[in-house]
Amino acid sequence: MHILMMIFAFILIFIINPLISFANAYIVGKEWKNIQYGSIWDKTLAVSGLIQSIAGFSMPTLGILLFIGYITKYLSMNQINIGIDLLWVSIIVPVVGSGIIITIQSIKDAIKEKSFGSGAVAFWNLGATIENIINMVSNFGSVISDISSRSDDEDDSSKLVIVFIVGISLLLSVGFTVLSFNYGKSKSQ
């Protein structure tokens, strides 16, 4: 059972997340002409989609960077855990905020359209948002404490390396989001 969970996590993080992230940014890019002239709500939804895209790309990007650091014996498991926790702390608040906005819109769409598809999307988004809020509220303090206590075991240069790797992961994720957005934008012309 343990190996199945690892395979599922691998597929989710390294295949599904990037595909969803690409789709989020691509769709925002493709609809950009309409969004530009739309309401503040439309622009807020677009930014929320881009935030979700960055967050989704950041997980596999960080995973690859940490894996490379580990197999080259540059990073310890303690440093990897700090990196994962640091990324989570960096993205959870924007993920929850943008998730709430997207969930509100999907519920509005489900009420308006009254279709199974829009209802399923609204139900999925509501569940994911509730889970993220509960996760954030229950774990934020303990994750900060874990980062702090684990960091005590590392010297200053090791701490800086982890912050640098997480920062690079986020910058690469912004880059992948911009590329996906621009690709979508090019398809709308």
Coordinates of N, CA and C in Angstrom, one line a residue:
M1 N 0.8 -1.2 0.0 CA 0.0 0.0 0.0 C 0.9 1.3 0.0
H2 N 2.0 1.2 0.7 CA 2.9 2.4 0.8 C 3.4 2.8 -0.5
I3 N 3.8 1.8 -1.4 CA 4.3 2.1 -2.7 C 3.2 2.7 -3.6
L4 N 2.0 2.3 -3.4 CA 0.9 2.9 -4.2 C 0.7 4.3 -3.9
M5 N 0.8 4.6 -2.6 CA 0.6 6.0 -2.2 C 1.8 6.9 -2.7
M6 N 3.0 6.3 -2.8 CA 4.1 7.1 -3.3 C 3.9 7.3 -4.8
I7 N 3.4 6.3 -5.5 CA 3.2 6.4 -7.0 C 2.1 7.5 -7.2
F8 N 1.0 7.4 -6.4 CA -0.1 8.4 -6.5 C 0.5 9.8 -6.2
A9 N 1.3 10.0 -5.2 CA 1.8 11.3 -4.9 C 2.7 11.8 -6.0
F10 N 3.5 10.9 -6.6 CA 4.4 11.3 -7.7 C 3.6 11.7 -8.9
I11 N 2.5 11.0 -9.2 CA 1.7 11.4 -10.4 C 1.0 12.7 -10.1
L12 N 0.5 12.9 -8.9 CA -0.2 14.1 -8.5 C 0.7 15.3 -8.6
I13 N 1.9 15.2 -8.0 CA 2.8 16.3 -7.9 C 3.5 16.6 -9.3
F14 N 4.0 15.6 -9.9 CA 4.8 15.8 -11.1 C 4.1 15.7 -12.5
I15 N 2.8 15.3 -12.5 CA 2.1 15.2 -13.7 C 0.8 16.1 -13.6
I16 N 0.0 15.8 -12.7 CA -1.3 16.5 -12.6 C -1.2 18.0 -12.2
N17 N -0.4 18.3 -11.2 CA -0.2 19.7 -10.8 C 0.3 20.5 -12.0
P18 N 1.4 20.1 -12.7 CA 1.8 20.9 -13.8 C 0.8 21.1 -14.9
L19 N 0.0 20.0 -15.2 CA -1.0 20.1 -16.2 C -2.1 21.1 -15.8
I20 N -2.5 21.0 -14.6 CA -3.6 21.9 -14.1 C -3.0 23.4 -14.1
S21 N -1.8 23.5 -13.6 CA -1.2 24.8 -13.6 C -1.0 25.4 -15.0
F22 N -0.6 24.6 -15.9 CA -0.5 25.1 -17.3 C -1.9 25.5 -17.8
A23 N -2.9 24.7 -17.5 CA -4.3 25.0 -18.0 C -4.8 26.3 -17.4
N24 N -4.5 26.5 -16.1 CA -5.0 27.7 -15.4 C -4.4 29.0 -16.1
A25 N -3.1 29.0 -16.3 CA -2.4 30.1 -16.9 C -2.8 30.3 -18.4
Y26 N -2.9 29.2 -19.1 CA -3.2 29.2 -20.5 C -4.6 29.8 -20.7
I27 N -5.6 29.4 -19.9 CA -6.9 29.9 -20.0 C -7.0 31.4 -19.7
V28 N -6.3 31.8 -18.6 CA -6.2 33.2 -18.3 C -5.6 34.0 -19.5
G29 N -4.5 33.5 -20.1 CA -3.9 34.1 -21.2 C -4.8 34.2 -22.4
K30 N -5.5 33.1 -22.7 CA -6.4 33.0 -23.8 C -7.6 34.0 -23.7
E31 N -8.0 34.2 -22.5 CA -9.2 35.1 -22.2 C -8.7 36.5 -21.9
W32 N -7.4 36.8 -22.0 CA -6.9 38.1 -21.5 C -7.6 39.3 -22.2
K33 N -7.9 39.2 -23.4 CA -8.5 40.4 -24.1 C -9.8 40.7 -23.4
N34 N -10.6 39.7 -23.1 CA -11.9 39.9 -22.5 C -11.7 40.3 -21.0
I35 N -10.7 39.8 -20.3 CA -10.5 40.1 -18.9 C -10.0 41.5 -18.8
Q36 N -9.2 42.0 -19.7 CA -8.7 43.4 -19.6 C -9.8 44.4 -19.5
Y37 N -10.8 44.1 -20.3 CA -11.9 45.1 -20.3 C -13.1 44.7 -19.4
G38 N -12.9 43.6 -18.6 CA -13.9 43.1 -17.7 C -13.9 43.9 -16.4
S39 N -14.7 43.4 -15.5 CA -14.9 44.0 -14.2 C -13.7 43.7 -13.3
I40 N -13.6 44.3 -12.1 CA -12.6 44.1 -11.1 C -12.7 42.6 -10.7
W41 N -13.9 42.1 -10.6 CA -14.1 40.7 -10.3 C -13.4 39.7 -11.3
D42 N -13.6 40.1 -12.6 CA -12.9 39.3 -13.6 C -11.4 39.3 -13.5
K43 N -10.9 40.5 -13.2 CA -9.4 40.6 -13.1 C -9.0 39.9 -11.8
T44 N -9.7 39.9 -10.7 CA -9.4 39.2 -9.5 C -9.4 37.7 -9.7
L45 N -10.4 37.2 -10.5 CA -10.4 35.8 -10.9 C -9.2 35.4 -11.7
A46 N -8.8 36.3 -12.6 CA -7.6 36.0 -13.4 C -6.4 35.9 -12.6
V47 N -6.2 36.9 -11.7 CA -5.0 36.8 -10.8 C -5.1 35.6 -9.9
S48 N -6.2 35.2 -9.5 CA -6.4 34.0 -8.6 C -6.0 32.8 -9.4
G49 N -6.3 32.7 -10.7 CA -5.9 31.6 -11.5 C -4.4 31.5 -11.7
L50 N -3.8 32.7 -11.8 CA -2.4 32.8 -12.0 C -1.6 32.4 -10.7
I51 N -2.2 32.8 -9.6 CA -1.6 32.4 -8.3 C -1.7 30.9 -8.1
Q52 N -2.8 30.3 -8.5 CA -2.9 28.8 -8.4 C -1.9 28.2 -9.3
S53 N -1.7 28.8 -10.5 CA -0.7 28.2 -11.4 C 0.7 28.2 -10.8
I54 N 1.1 29.3 -10.3 CA 2.4 29.5 -9.6 C 2.5 28.4 -8.5
A55 N 1.5 28.3 -7.7 CA 1.6 27.4 -6.6 C 1.7 25.9 -7.1
G56 N 0.9 25.6 -8.1 CA 1.0 24.3 -8.7 C 2.3 23.9 -9.3
F57 N 2.9 24.9 -10.0 CA 4.2 24.7 -10.6 C 5.3 24.6 -9.6
S58 N 5.1 25.3 -8.4 CA 6.2 25.3 -7.4 C 6.5 24.0 -6.8
M59 N 5.5 23.2 -6.7 CA 5.7 21.9 -6.0 C 6.6 20.9 -6.8
P60 N 6.3 20.7 -8.1 CA 7.2 19.8 -8.8 C 8.6 20.4 -9.0
T61 N 8.6 21.7 -9.2 CA 9.9 22.4 -9.4 C 10.8 22.3 -8.1
L62 N 10.2 22.5 -7.0 CA 11.0 22.3 -5.7 C 11.3 20.9 -5.6
G63 N 10.4 20.0 -5.9 CA 10.7 18.5 -5.7 C 11.9 18.1 -6.6
I64 N 12.0 18.6 -7.8 CA 13.2 18.3 -8.7 C 14.4 18.9 -8.1
L65 N 14.4 20.2 -7.7 CA 15.6 20.8 -7.1 C 16.1 20.1 -5.9
L66 N 15.1 19.8 -5.0 CA 15.5 19.1 -3.8 C 16.1 17.7 -4.1
F67 N 15.5 17.0 -5.0 CA 15.9 15.7 -5.4 C 17.4 15.7 -5.9
I68 N 17.6 16.7 -6.8 CA 19.0 16.9 -7.3 C 20.0 17.2 -6.2
G69 N 19.6 18.0 -5.2 CA 20.4 18.3 -4.1 C 20.7 17.1 -3.2
Y70 N 19.7 16.2 -3.1 CA 19.8 15.0 -2.3 C 20.7 14.0 -3.0
I71 N 20.5 13.7 -4.2 CA 21.3 12.7 -4.9 C 22.7 13.1 -5.1
T72 N 23.0 14.4 -5.1 CA 24.4 14.9 -5.2 C 25.0 15.0 -3.8
K73 N 24.2 14.6 -2.8 CA 24.7 14.7 -1.4 C 25.0 16.1 -0.9
Y74 N 24.3 17.1 -1.6 CA 24.5 18.5 -1.2 C 23.5 18.8 -0.1
L75 N 22.3 18.1 -0.1 CA 21.3 18.4 0.9 C 21.0 17.2 1.7
S76 N 20.7 17.4 3.0 CA 20.3 16.3 3.9 C 18.8 16.2 3.9
M77 N 18.3 15.2 4.5 CA 16.8 15.0 4.6 C 16.3 16.1 5.5
N78 N 17.0 16.6 6.5 CA 16.6 17.7 7.3 C 16.4 19.0 6.5
Q79 N 17.3 19.2 5.6 CA 17.2 20.4 4.7 C 16.1 20.3 3.8
I80 N 15.9 19.1 3.3 CA 14.7 18.8 2.4 C 13.4 19.1 3.1
N81 N 13.3 18.6 4.3 CA 12.1 18.9 5.1 C 11.9 20.4 5.3
I82 N 12.9 21.1 5.6 CA 12.8 22.5 5.8 C 12.4 23.2 4.5
G83 N 12.9 22.8 3.4 CA 12.6 23.3 2.1 C 11.1 23.1 1.8
I84 N 10.6 21.9 2.0 CA 9.2 21.6 1.8 C 8.3 22.5 2.7
D85 N 8.7 22.6 4.0 CA 7.9 23.4 4.9 C 7.9 24.8 4.5
L86 N 9.1 25.3 4.1 CA 9.2 26.7 3.8 C 8.4 27.1 2.5
L87 N 8.4 26.2 1.6 CA 7.5 26.4 0.4 C 6.0 26.5 0.8
W88 N 5.6 25.5 1.7 CA 4.2 25.5 2.1 C 3.8 26.8 2.8
V89 N 4.7 27.3 3.7 CA 4.4 28.5 4.4 C 4.3 29.7 3.4
S90 N 5.2 29.6 2.4 CA 5.2 30.7 1.4 C 4.0 30.8 0.5
I91 N 3.4 29.6 0.3 CA 2.3 29.6 -0.7 C 0.9 29.4 -0.1
I92 N 0.8 28.9 1.1 CA -0.6 28.5 1.6 C -1.5 29.7 1.7
V93 N -1.1 30.9 2.2 CA -2.0 32.0 2.3 C -2.5 32.5 0.9
P94 N -1.6 32.7 -0.1 CA -2.2 33.0 -1.4 C -3.0 31.9 -2.0
V95 N -2.7 30.7 -1.7 CA -3.5 29.5 -2.3 C -4.9 29.6 -1.7
V96 N -5.0 29.8 -0.4 CA -6.3 29.9 0.3 C -7.1 31.1 -0.2
G97 N -6.5 32.2 -0.3 CA -7.2 33.4 -0.7 C -7.7 33.3 -2.1
S98 N -6.8 32.9 -3.0 CA -7.3 32.7 -4.4 C -8.3 31.6 -4.6
G99 N -8.1 30.5 -3.7 CA -9.1 29.4 -3.8 C -10.5 29.9 -3.4
I100 N -10.5 30.7 -2.4 CA -11.9 31.2 -1.9 C -12.5 32.0 -3.1
I101 N -11.7 32.8 -3.7 CA -12.3 33.6 -4.9 C -12.8 32.7 -6.0
I102 N -12.0 31.7 -6.3 CA -12.4 30.8 -7.4 C -13.6 30.0 -7.0
T103 N -13.6 29.6 -5.7 CA -14.8 28.8 -5.2 C -16.1 29.6 -5.3
I104 N -16.0 30.9 -4.9 CA -17.2 31.7 -5.0 C -17.7 31.8 -6.4
Q105 N -16.8 32.0 -7.4 CA -17.2 32.1 -8.8 C -17.8 30.7 -9.3
S106 N -17.1 29.6 -8.9 CA -17.7 28.3 -9.3 C -19.0 28.0 -8.7
I107 N -19.3 28.5 -7.5 CA -20.6 28.3 -6.9 C -21.6 29.2 -7.7
K108 N -21.2 30.4 -8.0 CA -22.1 31.3 -8.8 C -22.4 30.7 -10.1
D109 N -21.4 30.1 -10.8 CA -21.6 29.5 -12.1 C -22.5 28.3 -12.0
A110 N -22.4 27.5 -10.9 CA -23.2 26.3 -10.7 C -24.7 26.7 -10.5
I111 N -24.9 27.7 -9.8 CA -26.3 28.2 -9.5 C -26.9 28.7 -10.8
K112 N -26.1 29.4 -11.6 CA -26.6 30.0 -12.9 C -26.8 28.9 -13.9
E113 N -25.8 28.0 -14.1 CA -25.9 27.0 -15.2 C -26.8 25.8 -14.8
K114 N -26.8 25.4 -13.6 CA -27.6 24.2 -13.1 C -27.2 23.0 -13.9
S115 N -25.9 22.8 -14.2 CA -25.5 21.6 -14.9 C -24.7 20.7 -13.9
F116 N -24.6 19.4 -14.3 CA -23.8 18.5 -13.5 C -22.3 18.9 -13.4
G117 N -21.8 19.3 -14.6 CA -20.4 19.7 -14.7 C -20.1 20.9 -13.8
S118 N -20.9 22.0 -13.9 CA -20.6 23.1 -13.1 C -20.8 22.9 -11.6
G119 N -21.8 22.0 -11.3 CA -22.0 21.6 -9.9 C -20.8 20.8 -9.4
A120 N -20.3 19.9 -10.2 CA -19.1 19.1 -9.8 C -17.9 19.9 -9.5
V121 N -17.7 20.9 -10.4 CA -16.5 21.8 -10.3 C -16.7 22.6 -9.0
A122 N -17.9 23.1 -8.7 CA -18.1 23.9 -7.5 C -17.9 23.1 -6.3
F123 N -18.4 21.8 -6.3 CA -18.3 20.9 -5.2 C -16.8 20.6 -4.9
W124 N -16.1 20.3 -6.0 CA -14.6 20.1 -5.9 C -13.9 21.3 -5.3
N125 N -14.2 22.5 -5.9 CA -13.5 23.7 -5.4 C -13.8 24.0 -3.9
L126 N -15.1 23.8 -3.6 CA -15.5 24.0 -2.2 C -14.8 23.1 -1.2
G127 N -14.7 21.8 -1.6 CA -14.0 20.8 -0.8 C -12.5 21.1 -0.6
A128 N -11.9 21.5 -1.8 CA -10.4 21.8 -1.7 C -10.2 23.1 -0.9
T129 N -11.1 24.1 -1.0 CA -10.9 25.3 -0.3 C -11.1 25.1 1.2
I130 N -12.1 24.3 1.6 CA -12.3 24.0 3.0 C -11.1 23.2 3.5
E131 N -10.6 22.2 2.8 CA -9.4 21.5 3.2 C -8.2 22.4 3.4
N132 N -8.0 23.3 2.4 CA -6.8 24.2 2.5 C -7.0 25.1 3.7
I133 N -8.2 25.6 4.0 CA -8.4 26.5 5.2 C -8.1 25.7 6.4
I134 N -8.6 24.5 6.6 CA -8.4 23.7 7.8 C -6.9 23.4 7.9
N135 N -6.3 23.0 6.8 CA -4.9 22.7 6.8 C -4.1 23.9 7.3
M136 N -4.4 25.1 6.7 CA -3.7 26.3 7.1 C -3.8 26.7 8.6
V137 N -5.1 26.7 9.0 CA -5.4 27.0 10.4 C -4.7 26.1 11.4
S138 N -4.8 24.8 11.1 CA -4.3 23.8 12.0 C -2.8 23.6 12.0
N139 N -2.2 23.9 10.9 CA -0.8 23.5 10.8 C 0.2 24.7 10.6
F140 N -0.3 25.9 10.4 CA 0.6 27.0 10.1 C 1.6 27.2 11.3
G141 N 1.1 27.3 12.5 CA 2.0 27.5 13.6 C 3.0 26.4 13.9
S142 N 2.5 25.1 13.7 CA 3.4 24.0 13.9 C 4.5 23.9 12.8
V143 N 4.1 24.3 11.6 CA 5.1 24.2 10.5 C 6.2 25.3 10.7
I144 N 5.7 26.5 11.2 CA 6.7 27.5 11.5 C 7.6 27.0 12.6
S145 N 7.1 26.4 13.7 CA 7.9 25.8 14.8 C 8.8 24.8 14.3
D146 N 8.4 23.9 13.4 CA 9.2 22.8 12.8 C 10.4 23.5 12.0
I147 N 10.1 24.5 11.2 CA 11.1 25.1 10.5 C 12.2 25.7 11.4
S148 N 11.7 26.3 12.5 CA 12.6 27.0 13.4 C 13.4 25.9 14.2
S149 N 12.8 24.8 14.6 CA 13.6 23.8 15.4 C 14.5 23.1 14.5
R150 N 14.1 22.7 13.2 CA 15.0 22.1 12.3 C 16.1 23.0 11.9
S151 N 15.8 24.3 11.8 CA 16.9 25.2 11.3 C 18.0 25.3 12.4
D152 N 17.6 25.1 13.6 CA 18.6 25.2 14.7 C 19.7 24.2 14.5
D153 N 19.4 23.1 13.8 CA 20.4 22.0 13.5 C 21.3 22.4 12.3
E154 N 21.0 23.4 11.6 CA 21.8 23.8 10.4 C 22.6 25.1 10.6
D155 N 23.7 25.2 9.9 CA 24.5 26.4 10.0 C 23.9 27.4 9.1
D156 N 24.4 28.7 9.2 CA 23.8 29.8 8.4 C 23.8 29.5 6.9
S157 N 24.9 29.0 6.4 CA 25.0 28.8 5.0 C 24.0 27.7 4.5
S158 N 23.8 26.7 5.3 CA 22.8 25.7 4.9 C 21.4 26.3 4.9
K159 N 21.1 27.2 5.8 CA 19.8 27.9 5.9 C 19.6 28.7 4.6
L160 N 20.7 29.4 4.3 CA 20.6 30.3 3.1 C 20.4 29.5 1.8
V161 N 21.1 28.3 1.7 CA 20.9 27.4 0.6 C 19.5 27.0 0.4
I162 N 18.8 26.6 1.5 CA 17.4 26.2 1.4 C 16.5 27.4 1.0
V163 N 16.7 28.6 1.6 CA 15.9 29.7 1.2 C 16.2 30.0 -0.3
F164 N 17.4 29.9 -0.7 CA 17.7 30.1 -2.1 C 17.0 29.1 -3.1
I165 N 17.0 27.9 -2.7 CA 16.4 26.8 -3.5 C 14.9 27.1 -3.6
V166 N 14.3 27.4 -2.4 CA 12.8 27.7 -2.5 C 12.5 28.9 -3.3
G167 N 13.4 29.9 -3.2 CA 13.2 31.1 -4.0 C 13.3 30.8 -5.5
I168 N 14.3 30.0 -5.9 CA 14.5 29.6 -7.3 C 13.3 28.9 -7.8
S169 N 12.8 28.0 -6.9 CA 11.6 27.2 -7.3 C 10.4 28.1 -7.6
L170 N 10.2 29.1 -6.7 CA 9.1 30.1 -6.9 C 9.3 30.9 -8.2
L171 N 10.6 31.4 -8.4 CA 10.9 32.1 -9.6 C 10.6 31.3 -10.9
L172 N 11.1 30.1 -10.9 CA 10.9 29.2 -12.0 C 9.4 29.0 -12.2
S173 N 8.6 28.9 -11.1 CA 7.2 28.7 -11.2 C 6.5 29.9 -11.8
V174 N 7.0 31.1 -11.4 CA 6.5 32.3 -12.1 C 6.8 32.3 -13.6
G175 N 8.0 31.8 -13.9 CA 8.4 31.8 -15.3 C 7.5 30.8 -16.1
F176 N 7.3 29.6 -15.5 CA 6.4 28.6 -16.2 C 5.0 29.2 -16.4
T177 N 4.5 29.9 -15.4 CA 3.2 30.5 -15.4 C 3.2 31.6 -16.5
V178 N 4.2 32.4 -16.6 CA 4.2 33.4 -17.6 C 4.3 32.8 -19.0
L179 N 5.1 31.8 -19.2 CA 5.1 31.1 -20.5 C 3.8 30.5 -20.9
S180 N 3.1 29.9 -19.9 CA 1.8 29.3 -20.2 C 0.8 30.3 -20.5
F181 N 0.8 31.4 -19.7 CA -0.1 32.6 -20.0 C 0.1 33.1 -21.4
N182 N 1.4 33.4 -21.7 CA 1.7 33.9 -23.1 C 1.3 33.0 -24.2
Y183 N 1.5 31.7 -24.0 CA 1.1 30.7 -25.0 C -0.4 30.8 -25.2
G184 N -1.2 30.9 -24.1 CA -2.6 31.0 -24.2 C -3.0 32.3 -24.9
K185 N -2.3 33.4 -24.5 CA -2.5 34.7 -25.1 C -2.3 34.7 -26.6
S186 N -1.3 34.0 -27.1 CA -0.9 33.9 -28.5 C -2.0 33.1 -29.3
K187 N -2.7 32.2 -28.6 CA -3.7 31.4 -29.2 C -5.1 32.1 -29.4
S188 N -5.2 33.3 -28.7 CA -6.5 34.0 -28.8 C -6.5 35.0 -29.9
Q189 N -5.3 35.2 -30.5 CA -5.2 36.3 -31.5 C -5.5 35.8 -32.9

